[in-house]
Coordinates of C-alpha atoms in Angstrom, one line a residue:
M769 CA 6.6 24.5 19.9
P770 CA 7.8 21.1 18.8
H771 CA 5.0 20.5 16.3
Q772 CA 6.1 23.6 14.3
A773 CA 9.4 22.0 13.2
V774 CA 7.8 21.1 9.8
S775 CA 7.3 24.3 7.9
P776 CA 3.6 24.9 7.5
S777 CA 4.1 26.9 4.3
S778 CA 5.7 24.0 2.6
C779 CA 3.1 21.4 3.6
L780 CA -0.4 22.7 3.6
P781 CA -2.8 19.8 4.0
R782 CA -6.4 19.6 3.1
L783 CA -8.7 17.7 5.4
H784 CA -12.2 16.2 5.1
S785 CA -13.6 14.4 8.1
N786 CA -15.9 11.6 7.0
P787 CA -19.5 12.1 8.2
R788 CA -20.3 8.5 7.3
A789 CA -17.6 7.0 9.6
D790 CA -19.2 4.8 12.2
H791 CA -17.1 3.4 15.0
E792 CA -20.2 1.7 16.5
R793 CA -20.8 -0.3 13.3
A794 CA -19.9 -3.9 13.6
Y795 CA -17.7 -5.5 11.0
G796 CA -20.4 -7.5 9.4
P797 CA -21.1 -10.0 6.6
S798 CA -20.9 -7.5 3.8
E799 CA -17.4 -6.4 5.0
R800 CA -16.3 -10.0 5.6
A801 CA -17.3 -10.9 2.0
I802 CA -14.4 -8.6 1.0
L803 CA -11.8 -9.1 3.7
S804 CA -11.9 -11.4 6.7
R805 CA -9.7 -12.9 9.4
A806 CA -10.6 -16.3 8.1
A807 CA -9.2 -15.5 4.6
F808 CA -6.2 -13.8 6.3
E809 CA -5.4 -17.1 8.0
E810 CA -5.3 -18.7 4.6
A811 CA -3.1 -16.0 3.2
M812 CA -0.8 -16.1 6.2
A813 CA -0.3 -19.8 6.0
E814 CA 0.6 -19.6 2.4
I815 CA 2.8 -16.5 2.3
G816 CA 4.4 -17.5 5.6
A817 CA 5.7 -20.7 3.9
W818 CA 7.3 -18.9 1.0
P819 CA 11.2 -19.0 0.9
G820 CA 12.6 -15.7 2.4
Y821 CA 9.5 -14.8 4.3
A822 CA 10.1 -12.9 7.5
P823 CA 8.1 -10.2 9.3
T824 CA 9.4 -6.7 8.4
P825 CA 10.4 -4.5 11.4
L826 CA 8.2 -2.1 13.2
R827 CA 10.5 0.9 14.0
S828 CA 9.9 3.6 16.6
L829 CA 10.5 7.2 15.5
P830 CA 10.9 9.1 18.8
G831 CA 12.6 12.1 17.1
L832 CA 9.8 12.7 14.7
A833 CA 7.2 12.0 17.4
R834 CA 8.8 14.9 19.4
E835 CA 8.7 17.1 16.3
A836 CA 5.1 16.3 15.8
G837 CA 4.3 17.0 19.4
I838 CA 2.9 13.5 20.1
D839 CA 3.9 10.5 22.2
R840 CA 4.8 7.8 19.7
I841 CA 5.2 7.1 16.0
W842 CA 5.6 3.4 14.9
Y843 CA 6.8 2.9 11.3
K844 CA 6.2 -0.5 9.6
D845 CA 9.3 -0.7 7.4
E846 CA 8.6 -2.6 4.2
S847 CA 11.8 -1.7 2.4
A848 CA 13.2 -5.3 2.7
R849 CA 10.0 -7.3 1.9
F850 CA 11.2 -10.4 0.0
A851 CA 13.4 -9.2 -2.9
L852 CA 11.0 -6.5 -4.1
G853 CA 11.5 -3.8 -1.5
S854 CA 7.8 -3.2 -1.2
F855 CA 4.7 -4.5 0.6
K856 CA 3.2 -5.2 -2.9
A857 CA 5.0 -8.5 -2.8
L858 CA 2.3 -9.7 -0.4
G859 CA -0.5 -8.8 -2.8
G860 CA 0.2 -9.3 -6.5
A861 CA 2.3 -12.5 -6.2
Y862 CA -0.3 -14.0 -3.8
A863 CA -3.1 -13.2 -6.3
V864 CA -1.1 -14.8 -9.1
L865 CA -0.6 -18.0 -7.0
R866 CA -4.4 -18.1 -6.2
L867 CA -5.3 -17.6 -9.9
L868 CA -2.9 -20.2 -11.2
A869 CA -4.0 -22.8 -8.6
R870 CA -7.7 -22.2 -9.6
E871 CA -6.9 -22.6 -13.3
V872 CA -4.8 -25.7 -12.8
T873 CA -7.5 -27.3 -10.7
A874 CA -10.1 -26.5 -13.4
R875 CA -7.9 -28.4 -15.9
V876 CA -6.8 -31.2 -13.6
P877 CA -9.8 -31.9 -11.5
G878 CA -9.6 -33.4 -8.1
V879 CA -6.0 -32.6 -7.4
P880 CA -5.1 -30.0 -4.8
V881 CA -2.5 -27.6 -6.1
T882 CA 0.1 -26.1 -3.8
A883 CA 2.6 -23.3 -4.2
L884 CA 5.4 -25.9 -4.2
D885 CA 3.7 -27.7 -7.1
L886 CA 3.9 -24.5 -9.1
V887 CA 7.4 -23.5 -8.1
V888 CA 8.9 -26.9 -9.1
G889 CA 6.9 -26.9 -12.4
R890 CA 4.7 -29.9 -11.7
Y891 CA 1.9 -28.3 -13.8
A892 CA 4.2 -26.4 -16.1
R893 CA 2.4 -27.8 -19.2
V894 CA -0.7 -25.8 -18.0
T895 CA 0.9 -22.7 -16.5
R896 CA 3.2 -22.1 -19.4
T897 CA 0.1 -21.6 -21.6
L898 CA -1.3 -18.9 -19.2
T899 CA -0.6 -15.2 -19.2
V900 CA -1.3 -12.8 -16.4
T901 CA -1.4 -9.0 -17.0
T902 CA -1.8 -5.9 -15.0
A903 CA -1.4 -2.1 -15.0
T904 CA 1.0 -0.5 -12.6
D905 CA 2.9 2.6 -11.6
G906 CA 5.7 0.3 -10.5
N907 CA 5.5 -1.8 -7.4
H908 CA 2.3 -3.8 -8.1
G909 CA 3.6 -4.8 -11.6
R910 CA 6.9 -5.8 -10.2
S911 CA 5.1 -8.1 -7.7
V912 CA 2.9 -9.7 -10.4
A913 CA 5.9 -10.2 -12.6
W914 CA 7.8 -11.8 -9.7
G915 CA 4.9 -14.0 -8.9
A916 CA 4.6 -15.0 -12.6
Q917 CA 8.2 -15.9 -12.7
V918 CA 8.2 -17.9 -9.5
F919 CA 4.9 -19.8 -10.2
G920 CA 5.6 -20.4 -13.9
C921 CA 3.3 -18.4 -16.2
N922 CA 3.8 -15.5 -18.7
C923 CA 3.3 -11.9 -17.8
V924 CA 2.6 -8.6 -19.6
V925 CA 2.6 -5.4 -17.6
Y926 CA 1.1 -2.0 -18.8
V927 CA 2.7 1.2 -17.4
P928 CA 1.8 4.8 -18.0
A929 CA 4.3 7.0 -19.8
A930 CA 5.3 8.7 -16.5
C931 CA 6.5 5.4 -15.0
S932 CA 10.3 5.8 -14.6
P933 CA 12.8 3.8 -16.7
G934 CA 14.1 2.3 -13.5
R935 CA 10.8 0.9 -12.5
R936 CA 10.2 -0.5 -16.0
A937 CA 13.6 -2.2 -15.9
A938 CA 12.8 -3.7 -12.5
I939 CA 9.6 -5.3 -13.9
E940 CA 11.4 -6.6 -17.0
A941 CA 14.1 -8.1 -14.8
Y942 CA 11.5 -10.7 -13.7
G943 CA 10.8 -11.8 -17.3
A944 CA 7.7 -9.7 -17.9
R945 CA 7.0 -7.8 -21.1
V946 CA 6.4 -4.1 -20.4
V947 CA 4.0 -2.1 -22.6
V948 CA 4.1 1.7 -22.2
I949 CA 0.8 3.5 -22.5
D950 CA 0.6 7.1 -23.7
G951 CA -1.6 8.1 -20.8
S952 CA -2.3 7.8 -17.1
Y953 CA -2.4 4.8 -14.8
D954 CA -6.2 4.6 -15.3
D955 CA -5.6 4.5 -19.1
A956 CA -3.2 1.6 -18.5
V957 CA -5.8 -0.2 -16.4
R958 CA -8.4 0.0 -19.2
R959 CA -5.8 -1.1 -21.9
A960 CA -4.8 -4.1 -19.8
A961 CA -8.4 -5.2 -19.4
A962 CA -9.2 -4.7 -23.1
D963 CA -6.1 -6.6 -24.3
A964 CA -6.7 -9.4 -21.8
A965 CA -10.2 -9.8 -23.0
E966 CA -9.0 -10.0 -26.6
Q967 CA -6.0 -12.3 -25.9
G968 CA -7.5 -14.6 -23.3
W969 CA -5.2 -13.4 -20.6
F970 CA -5.9 -13.1 -16.9
V971 CA -5.9 -9.6 -15.3
V972 CA -4.3 -9.5 -11.8
S973 CA -5.1 -5.9 -10.7
D974 CA -5.1 -4.3 -7.3
T975 CA -8.1 -2.2 -8.3
S976 CA -11.6 -3.5 -8.7
Y977 CA -14.4 -2.4 -11.0
T978 CA -17.8 -3.6 -12.1
G979 CA -17.5 -7.2 -13.1
Y980 CA -14.0 -7.6 -11.7
M981 CA -13.8 -8.3 -8.0
D982 CA -12.3 -11.7 -7.1
V983 CA -8.6 -11.1 -7.9
P984 CA -8.4 -7.7 -6.3
R985 CA -9.9 -9.3 -3.1
D986 CA -7.0 -11.7 -3.1
V987 CA -4.5 -8.8 -3.5
M988 CA -6.0 -6.9 -0.6
Q989 CA -6.1 -10.0 1.6
G990 CA -2.4 -10.6 1.0
Y991 CA -1.7 -7.1 2.3
T992 CA -3.3 -8.0 5.7
V993 CA -0.3 -10.2 6.5
M994 CA 1.6 -6.9 6.9
V995 CA -1.1 -5.5 9.2
E996 CA -1.2 -8.5 11.4
E997 CA 2.6 -8.4 11.7
A998 CA 2.3 -4.8 12.9
I999 CA -0.4 -5.7 15.5
S1000 CA 1.8 -8.5 16.9
Q1001 CA 4.9 -6.2 17.0
L1002 CA 3.3 -3.4 19.0
P1003 CA 4.2 -3.2 22.7
A1004 CA 1.8 -5.4 24.7
S1005 CA 0.4 -2.5 26.8
E1006 CA 0.1 0.0 23.9
R1007 CA -2.2 0.5 20.9
P1008 CA -2.1 3.3 18.4
T1009 CA -4.7 6.0 18.8
H1010 CA -4.3 6.9 15.1
V1011 CA -3.3 5.2 11.8
F1012 CA -2.2 7.2 8.8
V1013 CA -2.1 5.2 5.5
Q1014 CA -1.5 6.3 1.9
G1015 CA -4.3 6.0 -0.5
G1016 CA -3.8 5.1 -4.2
V1017 CA -6.9 3.3 -5.5
G1018 CA -7.8 2.4 -1.9
S1019 CA -6.7 -1.2 -1.8
L1020 CA -4.0 -0.7 0.8
P1021 CA -5.9 1.6 3.2
A1022 CA -9.0 -0.7 2.9
A1023 CA -6.8 -3.8 3.8
V1024 CA -5.4 -2.0 6.9
C1025 CA -8.8 -0.5 7.9
G1026 CA -10.7 -3.7 7.4
H1027 CA -8.2 -5.9 9.3
L1028 CA -8.1 -3.5 12.3
W1029 CA -11.8 -3.0 12.2
E1030 CA -12.5 -6.7 12.4
S1031 CA -9.7 -7.3 14.9
W1032 CA -10.4 -4.4 17.3
G1033 CA -14.0 -3.4 16.6
R1034 CA -15.0 -0.1 18.4
Q1035 CA -11.5 0.1 19.9
R1036 CA -9.8 0.5 16.6
P1037 CA -7.7 3.6 16.0
R1038 CA -8.8 6.8 14.2
F1039 CA -8.1 6.0 10.6
V1040 CA -6.7 8.7 8.3
V1041 CA -6.3 8.1 4.5
V1042 CA -3.5 10.3 2.9
E1043 CA -3.2 11.2 -0.8
P1044 CA -1.3 13.7 -3.0
H1045 CA -3.2 16.9 -3.7
N1046 CA -3.2 16.0 -7.4
A1047 CA -4.3 12.4 -7.1
D1048 CA -7.2 12.6 -4.6
C1049 CA -9.9 10.1 -5.8
L1050 CA -10.6 8.9 -2.3
Y1051 CA -10.8 12.4 -0.8
Q1052 CA -13.2 13.4 -3.6
S1053 CA -15.3 10.2 -3.0
A1054 CA -15.5 11.0 0.7
V1055 CA -16.7 14.5 -0.1
A1056 CA -19.3 13.3 -2.6
G1057 CA -20.3 10.2 -0.6
R1058 CA -19.8 7.9 -3.6
P1059 CA -16.9 6.8 -5.8
M1060 CA -15.5 9.8 -7.7
R1061 CA -12.6 10.5 -10.0
S1062 CA -9.7 12.7 -8.9
E1063 CA -10.0 16.3 -9.9
G1064 CA -6.2 16.6 -10.2
D1065 CA -3.9 15.9 -13.1
L1066 CA -2.2 13.0 -11.3
D1067 CA 1.2 14.7 -11.6
T1068 CA 2.9 13.8 -8.3
V1069 CA 6.3 12.7 -7.1
M1070 CA 4.4 10.0 -5.2
A1071 CA 4.1 8.0 -8.4
G1072 CA 2.6 4.9 -6.8
L1073 CA -0.3 7.0 -5.6
A1074 CA -1.0 8.6 -9.0
C1075 CA -4.4 7.0 -9.4
G1076 CA -7.6 8.8 -10.6
E1077 CA -10.3 6.2 -9.9
V1078 CA -11.3 4.4 -6.8
S1079 CA -11.4 0.6 -6.4
L1080 CA -15.0 -0.3 -5.7
L1081 CA -14.2 -3.0 -3.2
A1082 CA -11.9 -0.7 -1.3
W1083 CA -14.5 2.0 -1.1
A1084 CA -17.0 -0.4 0.4
I1085 CA -14.7 -0.7 3.4
L1086 CA -13.5 2.9 3.6
E1087 CA -16.9 4.5 3.2
R1088 CA -17.7 3.6 6.8
G1089 CA -14.4 2.6 8.2
A1090 CA -12.2 5.6 7.4
D1091 CA -12.5 8.6 9.7
D1092 CA -10.6 11.2 7.7
F1093 CA -9.3 11.9 4.3
L1094 CA -6.2 14.1 4.0
T1095 CA -4.3 15.4 1.0
I1096 CA -0.8 16.8 1.0
P1097 CA 1.6 18.5 -1.5
D1098 CA 4.7 16.7 -2.9
E1099 CA 6.9 18.7 -0.6
G1100 CA 5.6 16.7 2.4
A1101 CA 6.7 13.4 1.0
V1102 CA 10.1 14.8 -0.1
T1103 CA 10.7 16.2 3.4
A1104 CA 9.7 12.9 5.1
M1105 CA 12.1 10.9 2.9
R1106 CA 15.0 13.3 3.8
K1107 CA 14.2 13.2 7.5
L1108 CA 14.3 9.4 7.5
A1109 CA 17.5 9.3 5.5
E1110 CA 19.2 11.8 7.8
G1111 CA 18.2 9.8 10.9
K1112 CA 16.1 12.7 12.2
H1113 CA 13.6 10.1 13.6
G1114 CA 16.0 9.1 16.3
G1115 CA 17.6 5.9 15.0
R1116 CA 19.7 4.6 12.1
P1117 CA 18.9 6.2 8.7
I1118 CA 15.8 4.6 7.0
V1119 CA 15.6 4.3 3.2
A1120 CA 12.0 5.1 2.2
G1121 CA 10.5 5.7 -1.2
E1122 CA 8.4 8.6 -2.2
S1123 CA 5.0 6.8 -2.2
G1124 CA 5.9 4.7 0.9
V1125 CA 6.3 7.8 3.2
A1126 CA 3.0 9.4 2.4
G1127 CA 1.3 8.3 5.6
L1128 CA 4.1 9.6 7.7
A1129 CA 4.2 12.8 5.6
G1130 CA 0.5 13.3 6.2
L1131 CA 1.0 13.0 9.9
L1132 CA 3.8 15.5 9.9
C1133 CA 1.9 18.0 7.7
A1134 CA -1.2 17.7 9.9
A1135 CA 0.8 18.2 13.1
A1136 CA 2.4 21.4 11.7
H1137 CA -1.1 23.0 11.3
E1138 CA -2.9 23.7 14.6
D1139 CA -6.4 23.6 13.1
V1140 CA -5.7 20.2 11.4
R1141 CA -4.0 18.9 14.5
L1142 CA -7.0 19.7 16.7
A1143 CA -9.5 18.4 14.1
L1144 CA -7.6 15.0 14.0
G1145 CA -7.3 14.8 17.8
L1146 CA -3.5 14.7 17.7
A1147 CA -3.0 15.4 21.4
P1148 CA 0.4 15.1 23.2
D1149 CA -0.5 11.5 24.2
A1150 CA -1.3 10.4 20.6
R1151 CA 0.3 7.2 19.4
V1152 CA 0.4 6.8 15.6
L1153 CA 1.0 3.8 13.4
V1154 CA 2.2 4.5 9.8
F1155 CA 3.2 2.0 7.1
G1156 CA 6.4 2.7 5.2
T1157 CA 5.3 0.6 2.2
E1158 CA 8.5 0.8 0.0
G1159 CA 12.2 1.4 0.0
A1160 CA 14.1 2.9 -2.9
T1161 CA 12.2 1.0 -5.6
D1162 CA 13.8 3.3 -8.2
P1163 CA 17.3 4.1 -6.9
E1164 CA 17.9 7.0 -9.4
V1165 CA 14.7 8.8 -8.4
Y1166 CA 15.6 8.2 -4.7
E1167 CA 19.0 9.7 -5.1
R1168 CA 17.6 12.7 -7.1
I1169 CA 15.2 13.5 -4.2
V1170 CA 17.4 12.7 -1.2
G1171 CA 20.8 13.7 -2.6
R1172 CA 22.5 10.4 -1.8
S1173 CA 22.1 6.9 -3.1
P1174 CA 20.1 4.4 -1.1
E1175 CA 23.3 2.4 -0.5
M1176 CA 25.0 5.4 1.0
V1177 CA 22.0 6.1 3.3
A1178 CA 21.7 2.5 4.4
E1179 CA 25.4 2.2 5.2
D1180 CA 25.9 5.6 6.9
P1181 CA 26.2 5.3 10.7
V1182 CA 27.2 9.0 10.9
S1183 CA 23.8 10.5 10.6
A1184 CA 22.5 8.5 13.5
A1185 CA 25.6 8.7 15.7
G1186 CA 26.4 12.3 15.1
R1187 CA 23.2 14.0 16.1

């Protein structure tokens, strides 16, 4: 059978179908207070005017669709988003811009502040005195550092000890100071918040917590630019029956879920959140019916998803909007990276990072297990949208996993032509 091409023994998923999911529930005022199409229009107008902006491609993966025993897989490829190689460019940098505009307006009342004003340094006397800070496993910190450099403020980024040297160097390349924390991502979040309070810095986090909501809302709203692009790129007569999205603290899946929920209402696809077995805070929250910590040790190759605590704003969307929560072993992500690099999907090789493939990996793992496939309704006519949220954001890690450098994969026509 085609859906047995992925070895079940190497990718045993764990599924929890959400009893609180409600496809009849309207996207109402409480949800729009977090994410809305009105706020999306504002984000789109801003980000769409940035130099280098272009929609990233939506790729069809017919080979992997056949392997999974379904009709279609669409893969939103974020590997060339701006210069950062990750969808995170849409969130952290946008939030930095919004924060700086608010702060300049507070100090120079009555003057509207544009991105161009900040880029050319019109208010540099103000922005040079401001410092933004965040915690990251890699991509979000890189986006915040890039935004700080572009829009003219200082930046300090906290990373857990497990963050690779390559990802630290990529953040420093944008002029940020990197502080390594002897602990997890969640420890870095707490340290960034504490130091910001002491130093008078501004936290630009993609996770929300009690008393800290506004900036993470901007981060999430920036992500919806990617979602709207995907909607517009789908074939006119087709919509996905399912969407599989990687978890983390929940900001990404909440942005995707909320935008599709408001846009398509009851006709929205079945929504599946995918996490590593060892970093499953969203899965645990779904089981408990309230925000919970991960029970795992957060040790996963999917470093960008090594988060132990849920963003409260994200959970407010996912609690009713997500249909299923799925966890997978690291082998699932490694296999998906290699399949894309080899062109097994049915096109030119795709360079995809270990966290960016988690949604696709979740789909392939689910399709390889008949009970999970049936529980998720992955019938032969299923059409699935996944988000490939990063390229090789750490080339050394990528080469260690795939066996070839990202440059070799991207430039290799043999894999695609020789099948």
